[in-house]
Coordinates of C-alpha atoms and ligand atoms in Angstrom, one line a residue:
M19 CA 17.8 -38.8 2.4
S20 CA 21.3 -40.1 3.3
S21 CA 24.7 -39.3 1.8
V22 CA 26.3 -42.5 3.1
T23 CA 27.0 -45.2 0.4
T24 CA 24.8 -48.2 1.0
D25 CA 26.1 -51.7 1.4
K26 CA 24.5 -52.7 -1.9
Q27 CA 26.3 -49.9 -3.8
A28 CA 29.5 -50.8 -2.0
A29 CA 29.3 -54.4 -3.0
A30 CA 29.2 -53.5 -6.7
L31 CA 32.6 -52.0 -6.4
D32 CA 36.0 -53.6 -6.2
P33 CA 35.8 -55.8 -3.0
A34 CA 38.8 -54.1 -1.4
I35 CA 37.5 -50.6 -1.9
A36 CA 34.0 -51.8 -0.9
R37 CA 35.4 -53.1 2.4
A38 CA 37.2 -49.8 3.0
I39 CA 34.1 -47.8 2.3
K40 CA 32.0 -50.1 4.5
N41 CA 34.5 -49.7 7.4
I42 CA 34.3 -45.9 7.1
A43 CA 30.5 -46.0 6.8
D44 CA 30.3 -48.2 9.9
E45 CA 32.3 -45.6 11.8
T46 CA 30.6 -42.5 10.4
P47 CA 27.3 -41.6 12.1
E48 CA 24.4 -41.5 9.6
Q49 CA 24.2 -38.0 8.2
E50 CA 20.8 -36.7 7.2
T51 CA 20.8 -34.4 4.2
T52 CA 18.2 -32.1 2.8
D53 CA 17.9 -30.4 -0.6
G54 CA 16.7 -27.2 -2.3
F55 CA 13.2 -28.6 -2.9
H56 CA 12.7 -29.4 0.8
L57 CA 14.3 -26.2 2.0
V58 CA 11.8 -24.1 0.0
I59 CA 8.9 -26.1 1.3
D60 CA 10.2 -26.0 4.9
A61 CA 10.8 -22.3 4.7
L62 CA 7.3 -21.6 3.5
K63 CA 5.7 -23.9 6.1
L64 CA 7.8 -22.4 8.9
N65 CA 6.2 -19.1 8.0
G66 CA 2.7 -20.4 8.1
I67 CA 2.2 -20.6 4.4
D68 CA 0.2 -23.7 3.6
T69 CA -1.0 -23.2 0.0
I70 CA 0.7 -23.0 -3.4
F71 CA -1.2 -21.9 -6.5
G72 CA 0.7 -22.8 -9.6
L73 CA 1.3 -24.8 -12.7
P74 CA 3.9 -27.6 -12.9
G75 CA 6.6 -28.2 -15.4
I76 CA 10.4 -28.2 -15.6
P77 CA 12.0 -27.4 -13.2
I78 CA 9.3 -27.2 -10.5
T79 CA 7.2 -30.3 -11.1
D80 CA 8.8 -32.2 -8.3
L81 CA 8.5 -29.2 -6.0
T82 CA 4.7 -29.3 -6.4
R83 CA 4.7 -33.1 -5.7
M84 CA 6.9 -32.8 -2.7
A85 CA 5.0 -29.8 -1.3
Q86 CA 1.8 -31.9 -1.5
A87 CA 3.6 -34.8 0.2
E88 CA 4.7 -32.5 2.9
G89 CA 1.2 -31.4 3.7
M90 CA 0.8 -28.2 1.7
R91 CA -2.3 -27.6 -0.4
V92 CA -1.2 -27.4 -4.0
I93 CA -3.8 -25.9 -6.4
S94 CA -2.8 -26.5 -10.0
F95 CA -4.3 -24.2 -12.6
R96 CA -4.6 -24.3 -16.4
H97 CA -2.8 -21.0 -17.0
E98 CA -0.3 -19.2 -14.7
Q99 CA -2.1 -15.9 -14.8
H100 CA -5.0 -17.3 -12.9
A101 CA -2.7 -19.1 -10.4
G102 CA -1.1 -15.7 -9.9
N103 CA -4.5 -14.0 -9.4
A104 CA -5.5 -16.6 -6.9
A105 CA -2.3 -16.0 -5.0
A106 CA -2.9 -12.2 -5.0
A107 CA -6.5 -12.7 -3.7
A108 CA -5.3 -15.1 -1.1
G109 CA -2.8 -12.4 0.0
F110 CA -5.5 -9.8 0.2
L111 CA -7.8 -12.0 2.3
T112 CA -5.2 -13.4 4.7
Q113 CA -2.5 -10.7 5.0
K114 CA 0.0 -13.5 4.2
P115 CA 1.7 -13.4 0.8
G116 CA -0.1 -15.7 -1.6
I117 CA 2.3 -18.0 -3.4
C118 CA 2.3 -18.5 -7.2
L119 CA 4.7 -21.1 -8.6
T120 CA 5.5 -21.2 -12.3
V121 CA 8.0 -22.7 -14.7
S122 CA 10.6 -20.5 -16.4
A123 CA 10.2 -18.0 -19.3
P124 CA 6.7 -18.4 -20.7
G125 CA 5.2 -19.6 -17.4
F126 CA 6.9 -16.8 -15.6
L127 CA 5.6 -14.3 -18.1
N128 CA 2.1 -15.7 -17.8
G129 CA 2.3 -15.1 -14.0
L130 CA 3.8 -11.7 -14.4
T131 CA 0.6 -9.9 -15.2
A132 CA -0.9 -11.1 -12.0
L133 CA 2.2 -10.0 -10.1
A134 CA 2.0 -6.5 -11.6
N135 CA -1.7 -6.4 -10.9
A136 CA -1.1 -7.5 -7.3
T137 CA 1.4 -4.7 -6.8
T138 CA -0.9 -2.2 -8.3
N139 CA -3.7 -3.3 -6.0
C140 CA -1.4 -3.4 -2.9
F141 CA -2.0 -7.1 -2.4
P142 CA 0.9 -9.2 -1.0
M143 CA 2.0 -12.1 -3.2
I144 CA 5.2 -13.9 -4.2
L145 CA 5.7 -15.2 -7.7
I146 CA 8.2 -18.0 -7.4
S147 CA 9.5 -19.1 -10.8
G148 CA 12.0 -21.8 -11.7
S149 CA 14.7 -20.4 -14.1
S150 CA 17.3 -22.0 -16.3
E151 CA 21.1 -22.1 -16.1
R152 CA 22.5 -18.7 -15.1
E153 CA 25.7 -19.3 -16.9
I154 CA 23.8 -20.0 -20.2
V155 CA 21.2 -17.2 -19.6
D156 CA 23.9 -14.6 -19.0
L157 CA 25.8 -15.6 -22.1
Q158 CA 22.6 -15.9 -24.0
Q159 CA 23.5 -19.3 -25.3
G160 CA 19.9 -20.5 -25.8
D161 CA 18.9 -22.7 -22.9
Y162 CA 15.5 -24.4 -22.6
E163 CA 13.1 -21.6 -21.8
E164 CA 15.9 -19.1 -21.3
M165 CA 15.1 -15.7 -20.0
D166 CA 16.7 -13.1 -17.6
Q167 CA 13.6 -13.3 -15.5
L168 CA 14.9 -11.3 -12.5
A169 CA 15.6 -8.3 -14.7
I170 CA 12.2 -8.4 -16.4
A171 CA 10.3 -8.8 -13.1
K172 CA 12.1 -6.0 -11.3
P173 CA 10.2 -2.9 -12.6
L174 CA 6.9 -4.7 -12.3
C175 CA 6.9 -5.6 -8.6
K176 CA 7.9 -4.3 -5.2
A177 CA 11.1 -6.4 -4.9
A178 CA 12.8 -9.2 -6.7
F179 CA 15.4 -11.7 -5.4
R180 CA 17.3 -14.6 -6.7
V181 CA 18.7 -17.5 -4.6
L182 CA 21.8 -19.3 -6.0
H183 CA 22.7 -21.5 -3.0
A184 CA 20.7 -23.9 -0.9
Q185 CA 21.9 -22.3 2.3
D186 CA 20.4 -19.0 1.2
I187 CA 16.9 -20.3 0.7
G188 CA 15.8 -19.3 4.2
V189 CA 17.0 -15.8 3.7
G190 CA 15.5 -15.5 0.2
I191 CA 12.0 -16.6 1.4
A192 CA 12.2 -14.4 4.5
R193 CA 13.1 -11.4 2.4
A194 CA 10.3 -12.1 0.0
I195 CA 7.8 -12.4 2.8
R196 CA 8.9 -9.2 4.4
A197 CA 8.9 -7.3 1.2
A198 CA 5.4 -8.5 0.3
V199 CA 3.6 -7.6 3.5
S200 CA 5.5 -4.8 5.2
G201 CA 4.7 -1.2 4.5
R202 CA 2.5 -0.9 1.4
P203 CA 1.9 -4.6 0.5
G204 CA 2.7 -5.8 -3.0
G205 CA 4.1 -8.4 -5.3
V206 CA 7.5 -9.9 -5.0
Y207 CA 9.4 -12.0 -7.4
L208 CA 11.6 -14.9 -6.3
D209 CA 13.9 -16.5 -8.9
L210 CA 14.9 -20.0 -8.2
P211 CA 17.3 -21.5 -10.8
A212 CA 16.8 -25.2 -11.6
K213 CA 20.2 -26.2 -10.2
L214 CA 19.2 -24.9 -6.7
F215 CA 16.6 -27.5 -6.2
S216 CA 18.9 -30.5 -6.3
Q217 CA 21.6 -28.9 -4.2
T218 CA 22.0 -30.8 -0.9
M219 CA 23.2 -29.8 2.5
E220 CA 23.4 -31.4 5.9
A221 CA 19.8 -31.4 7.3
A222 CA 20.6 -29.8 10.6
A223 CA 22.5 -27.0 9.0
G224 CA 19.6 -26.6 6.5
K225 CA 17.1 -26.3 9.2
A226 CA 19.2 -23.8 11.0
S227 CA 19.5 -21.7 7.9
L228 CA 15.7 -21.2 7.7
I229 CA 14.2 -18.0 9.1
K230 CA 10.8 -17.6 10.8
V231 CA 10.0 -14.0 10.1
V232 CA 9.2 -12.2 13.3
D233 CA 6.6 -9.4 13.0
P234 CA 6.5 -9.4 9.1
A235 CA 4.3 -6.3 8.9
P236 CA 5.3 -4.2 11.9
R237 CA 2.8 -1.7 13.1
Q238 CA 3.6 1.9 12.2
I239 CA 2.3 4.2 14.8
P240 CA 1.3 7.7 13.5
A241 CA 2.9 10.8 14.9
A242 CA 0.8 12.5 17.6
D243 CA 1.0 15.9 15.9
A244 CA -0.3 14.3 12.6
V245 CA -3.2 12.8 14.5
K246 CA -4.0 16.2 16.2
R247 CA -3.8 18.0 12.8
A248 CA -6.2 15.6 11.3
L249 CA -8.7 15.8 14.2
D250 CA -8.6 19.6 14.3
L251 CA -9.5 19.6 10.6
L252 CA -12.3 17.1 11.0
K253 CA -13.6 19.0 14.0
G254 CA -14.0 22.2 12.0
A255 CA -15.8 20.5 9.1
K256 CA -19.3 21.4 8.2
R257 CA -19.8 18.7 5.6
P258 CA -17.3 15.9 6.5
L259 CA -17.1 12.6 4.6
I260 CA -15.1 9.4 5.2
L261 CA -13.9 7.4 2.2
L262 CA -13.0 3.8 2.8
G263 CA -10.7 2.0 0.3
K264 CA -9.5 -1.5 -0.1
G265 CA -6.5 -0.7 2.1
A266 CA -9.0 -0.3 4.9
A267 CA -10.5 -3.7 4.1
Y268 CA -7.0 -5.3 3.9
A269 CA -5.9 -3.9 7.3
Q270 CA -8.4 -6.1 9.2
A271 CA -9.1 -3.2 11.6
D272 CA -12.8 -3.8 11.1
A273 CA -14.1 -3.0 14.7
D274 CA -12.1 0.2 15.0
I275 CA -13.1 1.4 11.5
R276 CA -16.8 0.8 12.3
A277 CA -16.3 2.6 15.7
L278 CA -14.7 5.6 13.9
V279 CA -17.6 5.9 11.5
E280 CA -20.2 5.5 14.2
K281 CA -18.6 7.6 16.9
S282 CA -17.9 10.4 14.5
G283 CA -21.4 10.2 12.9
I284 CA -19.7 11.1 9.6
P285 CA -21.3 9.8 6.4
Y286 CA -19.0 7.4 4.5
L287 CA -18.5 6.0 1.0
P288 CA -16.9 2.6 0.5
M289 CA -14.8 2.0 -2.6
S290 CA -15.9 -1.2 -4.3
M291 CA -13.7 -3.6 -2.3
A292 CA -14.3 -1.8 0.9
K293 CA -18.0 -2.6 0.6
G294 CA -19.1 -4.6 3.6
L295 CA -16.6 -3.1 6.0
L296 CA -19.8 -1.7 7.4
P297 CA -23.0 -3.3 6.0
D298 CA -24.0 -1.4 2.8
T299 CA -27.4 -0.9 4.5
H300 CA -25.8 1.1 7.3
E301 CA -27.6 4.4 7.9
Q302 CA -24.4 6.4 7.5
S303 CA -23.6 4.9 4.1
A304 CA -23.8 7.7 1.6
A305 CA -23.3 5.3 -1.4
A306 CA -26.8 6.1 -2.7
A307 CA -26.0 9.8 -2.7
R308 CA -22.4 9.4 -4.0
S309 CA -22.3 12.3 -6.5
Y310 CA -23.9 14.6 -4.0
V311 CA -21.5 13.9 -1.2
L312 CA -18.4 14.0 -3.4
Q313 CA -19.4 17.4 -4.7
E314 CA -20.5 18.9 -1.4
A315 CA -18.2 17.6 1.2
D316 CA -15.8 20.2 2.7
V317 CA -13.4 17.8 4.5
V318 CA -12.7 14.3 3.3
L319 CA -11.0 11.6 5.4
L320 CA -9.4 9.0 3.1
V321 CA -8.8 5.6 4.8
G322 CA -6.7 3.3 2.6
A323 CA -7.9 4.8 -0.6
R324 CA -5.9 6.5 -3.3
L325 CA -7.0 9.6 -5.2
N326 CA -6.4 7.9 -8.5
W327 CA -8.6 7.7 -11.6
L328 CA -11.3 5.8 -9.6
L329 CA -11.8 8.9 -7.6
S330 CA -11.3 11.3 -10.5
H331 CA -7.9 12.2 -9.1
G332 CA -9.6 14.3 -6.3
K333 CA -10.4 17.1 -8.8
G334 CA -12.8 18.4 -11.3
K335 CA -16.6 18.3 -11.5
T336 CA -16.9 15.0 -9.6
W337 CA -15.5 16.8 -6.6
G338 CA -17.5 20.0 -7.1
A339 CA -14.3 22.0 -8.0
E340 CA -16.4 25.0 -8.9
K341 CA -17.6 25.2 -5.3
G342 CA -14.0 25.7 -3.9
A343 CA -11.2 23.3 -2.9
K344 CA -11.8 20.5 -0.4
K345 CA -9.5 19.7 2.4
F346 CA -8.2 16.1 2.6
I347 CA -7.0 14.0 5.5
Q348 CA -5.3 10.9 4.3
I349 CA -4.5 7.8 6.3
D350 CA -2.0 5.6 4.4
I351 CA 1.1 3.5 5.2
A352 CA 2.9 4.9 2.2
P353 CA 4.1 8.5 2.8
T354 CA 4.9 9.0 -0.9
E355 CA 1.2 8.5 -1.7
I356 CA 0.5 11.9 -0.1
D357 CA 0.0 14.9 -2.5
S358 CA 0.2 12.5 -5.5
N359 CA -2.9 14.2 -7.1
V360 CA -4.0 17.1 -4.9
A361 CA -2.7 18.7 -1.8
I362 CA -3.3 16.8 1.4
E363 CA -3.9 19.1 4.3
A364 CA -3.5 16.4 7.0
P365 CA -1.5 13.3 6.2
V366 CA -1.6 10.6 8.8
I367 CA 1.1 8.0 8.0
G368 CA 1.0 4.7 9.6
D369 CA -0.9 1.4 9.5
I370 CA -4.6 1.8 9.4
G371 CA -5.2 -0.1 12.6
S372 CA -2.9 2.2 14.5
C373 CA -4.1 5.4 12.8
V374 CA -7.7 4.7 13.3
A375 CA -7.2 3.7 16.9
A376 CA -5.3 7.0 17.5
L377 CA -8.0 9.1 15.9
L378 CA -10.6 7.3 18.0
A379 CA -8.6 7.9 21.2
G380 CA -8.2 11.6 20.2
M381 CA -11.9 12.1 19.6
G382 CA -12.6 11.8 23.3
S383 CA -16.1 11.1 24.6
N384 CA -18.0 14.2 23.5
W385 CA -17.3 14.4 19.8
A386 CA -19.9 16.6 18.1
K387 CA -21.7 14.8 15.3
P388 CA -21.8 16.6 11.9
P389 CA -24.5 19.3 11.3
A390 CA -28.0 17.9 10.8
D391 CA -28.5 19.8 7.5
W392 CA -25.6 17.8 6.0
T393 CA -26.7 14.4 7.2
G394 CA -30.3 15.2 6.6
G395 CA -29.6 16.4 3.1
I396 CA -27.8 13.1 2.4
A397 CA -30.6 11.0 3.9
E398 CA -33.2 12.8 1.7
R399 CA -31.2 12.1 -1.5
K400 CA -30.5 8.6 -0.5
E401 CA -34.1 7.8 0.1
K402 CA -35.1 9.2 -3.3
N403 CA -32.4 7.3 -5.1
L404 CA -33.1 4.1 -3.3
S405 CA -36.8 4.1 -4.0
K406 CA -36.1 4.8 -7.7
M407 CA -33.6 1.9 -7.6
A408 CA -36.2 -0.4 -5.9
Q409 CA -38.7 0.3 -8.7
T410 CA -36.1 -0.5 -11.4
L411 CA -35.1 -3.7 -9.6
A412 CA -38.8 -4.8 -9.3
A413 CA -39.3 -4.9 -13.1
R414 CA -39.1 -8.3 -14.7
P415 CA -38.3 -7.6 -18.4
S416 CA -37.9 -10.4 -20.9
P417 CA -35.1 -10.9 -21.8
M418 CA -33.5 -10.1 -18.5
N419 CA -31.5 -6.9 -18.3
F420 CA -28.6 -6.2 -15.9
H421 CA -31.0 -4.9 -13.2
S422 CA -33.4 -7.8 -13.2
A423 CA -30.6 -10.3 -13.1
L424 CA -28.8 -8.4 -10.4
A425 CA -31.9 -8.1 -8.3
V426 CA -32.0 -11.9 -7.9
I427 CA -28.3 -12.0 -7.0
R428 CA -28.7 -9.1 -4.6
E429 CA -31.4 -11.1 -2.7
Q430 CA -29.2 -14.2 -2.6
V431 CA -26.3 -12.3 -1.2
R432 CA -28.6 -10.7 1.4
Q433 CA -29.6 -14.3 2.5
R434 CA -26.0 -15.5 2.5
P435 CA -23.9 -12.5 3.6
D436 CA -21.0 -14.8 4.4
A437 CA -20.7 -15.8 0.7
M438 CA -17.7 -14.5 -1.3
F439 CA -18.6 -12.3 -4.2
V440 CA -16.3 -12.0 -7.3
N441 CA -17.2 -9.5 -10.0
E442 CA -15.8 -8.4 -13.4
G443 CA -17.0 -7.0 -16.7
A444 CA -18.0 -3.5 -17.7
N445 CA -21.7 -3.0 -17.2
T446 CA -21.8 -6.2 -15.2
L447 CA -19.3 -4.7 -12.8
D448 CA -20.6 -1.2 -12.6
F449 CA -24.2 -2.3 -12.0
A450 CA -23.3 -5.1 -9.6
R451 CA -21.2 -2.7 -7.6
S452 CA -24.1 -0.4 -6.9
I453 CA -26.9 -2.9 -6.8
V454 CA -25.5 -5.9 -4.8
D455 CA -25.2 -4.9 -1.1
M456 CA -22.3 -6.4 0.9
Y457 CA -22.7 -7.0 4.6
E458 CA -19.3 -8.3 5.8
P459 CA -15.7 -7.2 5.3
R460 CA -13.5 -8.6 2.5
K461 CA -16.3 -10.5 0.8
R462 CA -16.0 -8.6 -2.5
L463 CA -13.2 -9.2 -5.0
D464 CA -13.1 -7.4 -8.3
V465 CA -11.1 -5.8 -11.1
G466 CA -9.4 -3.4 -8.7
T467 CA -7.2 -0.5 -9.5
W468 CA -6.4 -1.4 -13.1
G469 CA -9.9 -2.4 -14.0
I470 CA -8.3 -5.6 -15.4
M471 CA -10.4 -8.4 -17.0
G472 CA -9.4 -11.9 -16.2
I473 CA -9.3 -12.0 -12.5
G474 CA -12.6 -13.9 -12.2
M475 CA -11.8 -17.6 -11.9
G476 CA -8.4 -17.1 -10.2
F477 CA -10.1 -14.9 -7.5
A478 CA -13.0 -17.4 -7.3
V479 CA -10.7 -20.3 -6.7
A480 CA -8.7 -18.5 -4.0
A481 CA -11.9 -17.2 -2.3
A482 CA -13.2 -20.8 -2.1
V483 CA -9.9 -22.3 -1.0
V484 CA -9.1 -19.6 1.6
T485 CA -12.5 -19.2 3.1
G486 CA -14.4 -22.5 2.4
K487 CA -17.5 -20.3 1.9
P488 CA -19.7 -20.4 -1.2
V489 CA -18.4 -18.1 -4.0
I490 CA -20.7 -16.3 -6.4
A491 CA -18.8 -15.0 -9.4
V492 CA -20.7 -12.5 -11.5
E493 CA -19.0 -12.2 -14.9
G494 CA -19.5 -10.3 -18.1
D495 CA -19.3 -12.8 -21.0
S496 CA -16.2 -11.1 -22.3
A497 CA -14.6 -10.9 -18.8
F498 CA -15.4 -14.6 -18.2
G499 CA -13.6 -15.6 -21.4
F500 CA -10.2 -14.5 -20.0
S501 CA -10.1 -17.2 -17.4
G502 CA -13.0 -19.5 -18.5
M503 CA -10.8 -22.6 -18.8
E504 CA -10.3 -22.6 -15.0
V505 CA -13.9 -24.0 -14.6
E506 CA -12.0 -27.3 -15.0
T507 CA -9.9 -26.3 -12.0
I508 CA -13.1 -25.5 -10.0
C509 CA -14.5 -28.9 -10.9
R510 CA -11.2 -30.8 -10.2
Y511 CA -11.1 -29.4 -6.7
N512 CA -14.8 -29.6 -6.3
L513 CA -15.0 -26.0 -5.1
P514 CA -18.3 -24.3 -4.1
V515 CA -18.2 -21.8 -6.9
C516 CA -21.2 -20.6 -8.8
V517 CA -20.3 -18.6 -11.9
I518 CA -23.0 -16.5 -13.4
V519 CA -22.1 -15.4 -17.0
F520 CA -24.1 -12.3 -18.0
N521 CA -24.4 -13.3 -21.7
N522 CA -25.2 -10.4 -23.9
N523 CA -23.2 -11.7 -26.9
G524 CA -20.2 -9.4 -26.8
V525 CA -17.7 -7.1 -25.2
Y526 CA -20.1 -4.5 -23.6
R527 CA -23.2 -5.1 -25.8
G528 CA -23.8 -7.6 -28.6
T529 CA -25.3 -5.3 -31.1
D530 CA -22.4 -3.8 -33.1
V531 CA -22.4 -4.4 -36.8
N532 CA -19.4 -4.3 -39.2
S533 CA -20.3 -1.5 -41.6
S534 CA -17.3 -2.1 -43.8
G535 CA -18.9 -4.7 -46.0
T536 CA -16.3 -7.4 -45.2
P537 CA -17.6 -10.7 -43.9
D538 CA -16.1 -10.5 -40.4
V539 CA -18.4 -9.6 -37.5
A540 CA -17.7 -6.3 -35.6
P541 CA -14.7 -6.4 -33.2
T542 CA -16.9 -6.3 -30.1
V543 CA -19.4 -9.1 -30.8
F544 CA -19.2 -12.8 -30.1
V545 CA -21.0 -15.9 -31.3
K546 CA -24.6 -15.3 -30.6
N547 CA -26.5 -17.3 -28.0
A548 CA -23.4 -19.1 -26.8
R549 CA -23.9 -21.8 -24.1
Y550 CA -21.3 -21.1 -21.5
D551 CA -23.1 -23.6 -19.2
K552 CA -21.9 -26.4 -21.4
L553 CA -18.4 -25.6 -20.5
M554 CA -19.0 -26.4 -16.9
E555 CA -20.9 -29.6 -17.8
A556 CA -17.9 -30.7 -19.8
F557 CA -16.0 -31.2 -16.6
G558 CA -18.8 -32.7 -14.5
G559 CA -20.2 -29.5 -12.9
V560 CA -23.7 -28.2 -13.1
G561 CA -24.6 -26.1 -16.1
V562 CA -27.8 -24.1 -16.2
H563 CA -29.3 -22.0 -19.1
A564 CA -31.3 -19.3 -17.5
T565 CA -33.5 -17.0 -19.6
T566 CA -35.7 -15.6 -16.8
A567 CA -35.1 -14.1 -13.4
D568 CA -37.0 -17.1 -11.8
E569 CA -34.7 -19.6 -13.5
L570 CA -31.7 -17.7 -12.4
Q571 CA -33.0 -17.4 -8.8
K572 CA -33.7 -21.1 -8.6
A573 CA -30.3 -22.2 -10.0
L574 CA -28.3 -19.8 -7.9
A575 CA -30.1 -20.8 -4.7
E576 CA -29.5 -24.5 -5.5
A577 CA -25.8 -23.8 -6.3
V578 CA -25.2 -21.9 -3.1
A579 CA -27.0 -24.6 -1.0
S580 CA -25.3 -27.6 -2.6
G581 CA -21.8 -26.1 -3.0
R582 CA -21.5 -27.9 -6.4
P583 CA -19.5 -26.2 -9.1
T584 CA -22.1 -24.5 -11.2
L585 CA -22.2 -22.2 -14.2
I586 CA -25.4 -20.3 -15.0
N587 CA -25.6 -18.9 -18.5
A588 CA -27.8 -15.9 -17.8
V589 CA -29.2 -14.5 -21.0
I590 CA -29.1 -10.7 -20.9
D591 CA -30.7 -8.3 -23.4
E592 CA -27.9 -7.6 -25.9
T593 CA -29.0 -4.0 -26.2
A594 CA -28.7 -3.3 -22.5
G595 CA -25.9 -1.4 -21.0
T596 CA -23.4 1.1 -22.5
E597 CA -20.0 0.9 -24.2
S598 CA -17.4 0.6 -21.4
G599 CA -20.1 0.7 -18.7
R600 CA -19.7 3.8 -16.6
I601 CA -16.3 4.8 -18.0
T602 CA -17.5 5.5 -21.5
S603 CA -15.9 9.0 -21.2
L604 CA -12.4 7.4 -21.0
N605 CA -12.7 6.2 -24.6
P606 CA -10.4 8.5 -26.6
A607 CA -13.0 9.3 -29.3
T608 CA -15.6 10.2 -26.7
A609 CA -13.1 12.1 -24.6
K610 CA -12.1 14.2 -27.7
K611 CA -15.7 15.1 -28.4
K612 CA -16.3 16.4 -24.8
Ligands
ADP709 P1 -9.3 1.8 -3.5 O1 -9.1 1.3 -4.9 O2 -10.3 0.9 -2.8 O3 -9.6 3.2 -3.4 P2 -6.5 1.8 -3.2 O4 -5.9 0.5 -3.7 O5 -6.4 2.9 -4.2 O6 -7.9 1.6 -2.7 O7 -5.7 2.3 -1.9 C1 -5.3 1.4 -0.9 C2 -4.3 2.2 -0.1 O8 -4.2 1.6 1.1 C3 -2.9 2.3 -0.7 O9 -2.4 3.6 -0.9 C4 -2.0 1.5 0.4 O10 -0.8 2.1 0.6 C5 -2.9 1.6 1.6 N1 -2.7 0.6 2.5 C6 -2.8 -0.8 2.3 N2 -2.7 -1.4 3.4 C7 -2.5 -0.5 4.4 C8 -2.4 -0.6 5.9 N3 -2.4 -1.8 6.5 N4 -2.3 0.5 6.5 C9 -2.3 1.7 5.9 N5 -2.5 1.9 4.6 C10 -2.6 0.7 3.9
TPW710 C1 -6.8 -7.4 -19.6 C2 -10.8 -3.9 -21.8 C3 -12.8 -3.6 -20.2 S1 -14.3 -4.3 -19.9 C4 -14.2 -5.5 -21.0 C5 -13.0 -5.4 -21.7 C6 -12.5 -6.3 -22.8 C7 -15.2 -6.5 -21.2 C8 -16.6 -6.0 -21.2 O1 -17.5 -6.9 -21.7 P1 -18.3 -7.9 -20.7 O2 -19.1 -6.9 -19.8 O3 -17.4 -8.6 -19.8 O4 -19.1 -8.8 -21.6 P2 -20.6 -6.2 -20.0 O5 -21.1 -6.3 -18.6 O6 -20.4 -4.8 -20.4 O7 -21.4 -7.0 -21.0 N1 -8.1 -6.5 -21.5 C9 -7.9 -6.5 -20.2 N2 -8.5 -5.7 -19.3 C10 -9.4 -4.8 -19.8 N3 -10.0 -4.0 -18.9 C11 -9.8 -4.8 -21.2 C12 -9.1 -5.7 -22.0 C13 -12.2 -4.3 -21.2

């Protein structure tokens, strides 16, 4: 772009003025200018960010076009929440903040749930929203899509910034990146008012104003005394246990984590998104004896896992409280996480890579493996539970139940361990988590810390875009509905995603009846025998209606082999499963009765 008046424009003016302008122009060297749009794009690219997930509209439509023209991948969604979820998943998979771009007020709010969820999950993402005139917003004069977005975002994310001047775009993006990925990762909001995009500045000065962030997530080396305290505790343990969380998966310290588990000989449990850090078939996996090890362990080493509701807050019957208190070692980058639920005997604060390396180094070469009665006892229970599970999985009931459908999916994942696996629902989630083994790190994406429905298609799109691998998304029919329209996005970008909808006609089961006598159906049931496969066909993808395990197996294998967008409507017995899956006890009425 040039700021110098062209000859043509000059000729349209009074001839004398035009001559004067021309003389000045002839003497002035051509000055390149840039603008807010390009500075945003250049700042992202400078920091190795090559993809934007978003939804265009005023004032960011041109930003999406220009980003595409400048070589960025722009993935446009049908609803901002799914673009936001895609950005969050991309952040988790790559350790670079995923970018979600939205319009002001409603678009921003639609993206906000994903931003809050990313923060809760400790996934790095940046929600960039265009916003309307500050002067009008601040006087509440009723601008188009007016909202004080910065104020609203603040309590729901790790950090929030606004850039008012083009020359500050470099700083704004740099701060957003650092805030998203350093320390405990999370969501960041970046507010870009419409007027910013058209501001111009001299190109060289613009370029000089951009910042390439050096060492965005600096290592944090744990203190030597903290490492020693942890090792002393672990050494004295009779029934030690390692618990791997999604922080451990995020950290990409896969080799050292595996070495820690194997060198120590300590049985381990993976939280759902840590599955595959070591293959679920690993002999030290205690997943098939989960209740036993949680109750019986005397020292537990938490690696990037919080003692939140997913781990019964580290207390109570789940943890065998009646057998005496356990001792915890906790590796985490966030010091304030420590003691949040129970006392932590040995906190090890630092990044997981550095902490695990320090523990490994401190273990020396003659580390004594845990007592055989502990590991033997676990092996015995595991064997019993696994053979019981094998029997259940071998059954071929008609209609399919969760187990028979998941047996097929389990086998497909075994054959393609590199495939990405997305999972949401209630029973669909709980059963898949324990039945479908994962073999490689960061292959499983699910409802995470909140247990939120609606991540499915956003995560699936990100998984396909980021990895280029086949994606298998196993979805409860209710769960799928939250993001179902994004099958059009999957078809539009021709992504290798196979969605399997476990169709049991409702939220949880499809069997509830309205006993009030009014004509409405019960709140948890859907239209019976719906054909979700037709939704995929509507956009040119492959739709399959599968009523048997064989049909499901064939369709899934074909989808994974072909990479064509596919939706399999897997008909599941509507009486199978339980209300709320495995967390029925959290329903207030059930909890009261207990
Ligand atoms: P899960 O749900 O799998 O148990 P959580 O999300 O509860 O896992 O816990 C993840 C933990 O990992 C968080 O407390 C977070 O601070 C921590 N974490 C994330 N990344 C790192 C890292 N690179 N190094 C250390 N801790 C990390
Ligand atoms: C954003 C509450 C938890 S699980 C679920 C809902 C609505 C769906 C369960 O039915 P589905 O699964 O998917 O058919 P299945 O396998 O049992 O048949 N809104 C949000 N998040 C949550 N968690 C809910 C509602 C919920």
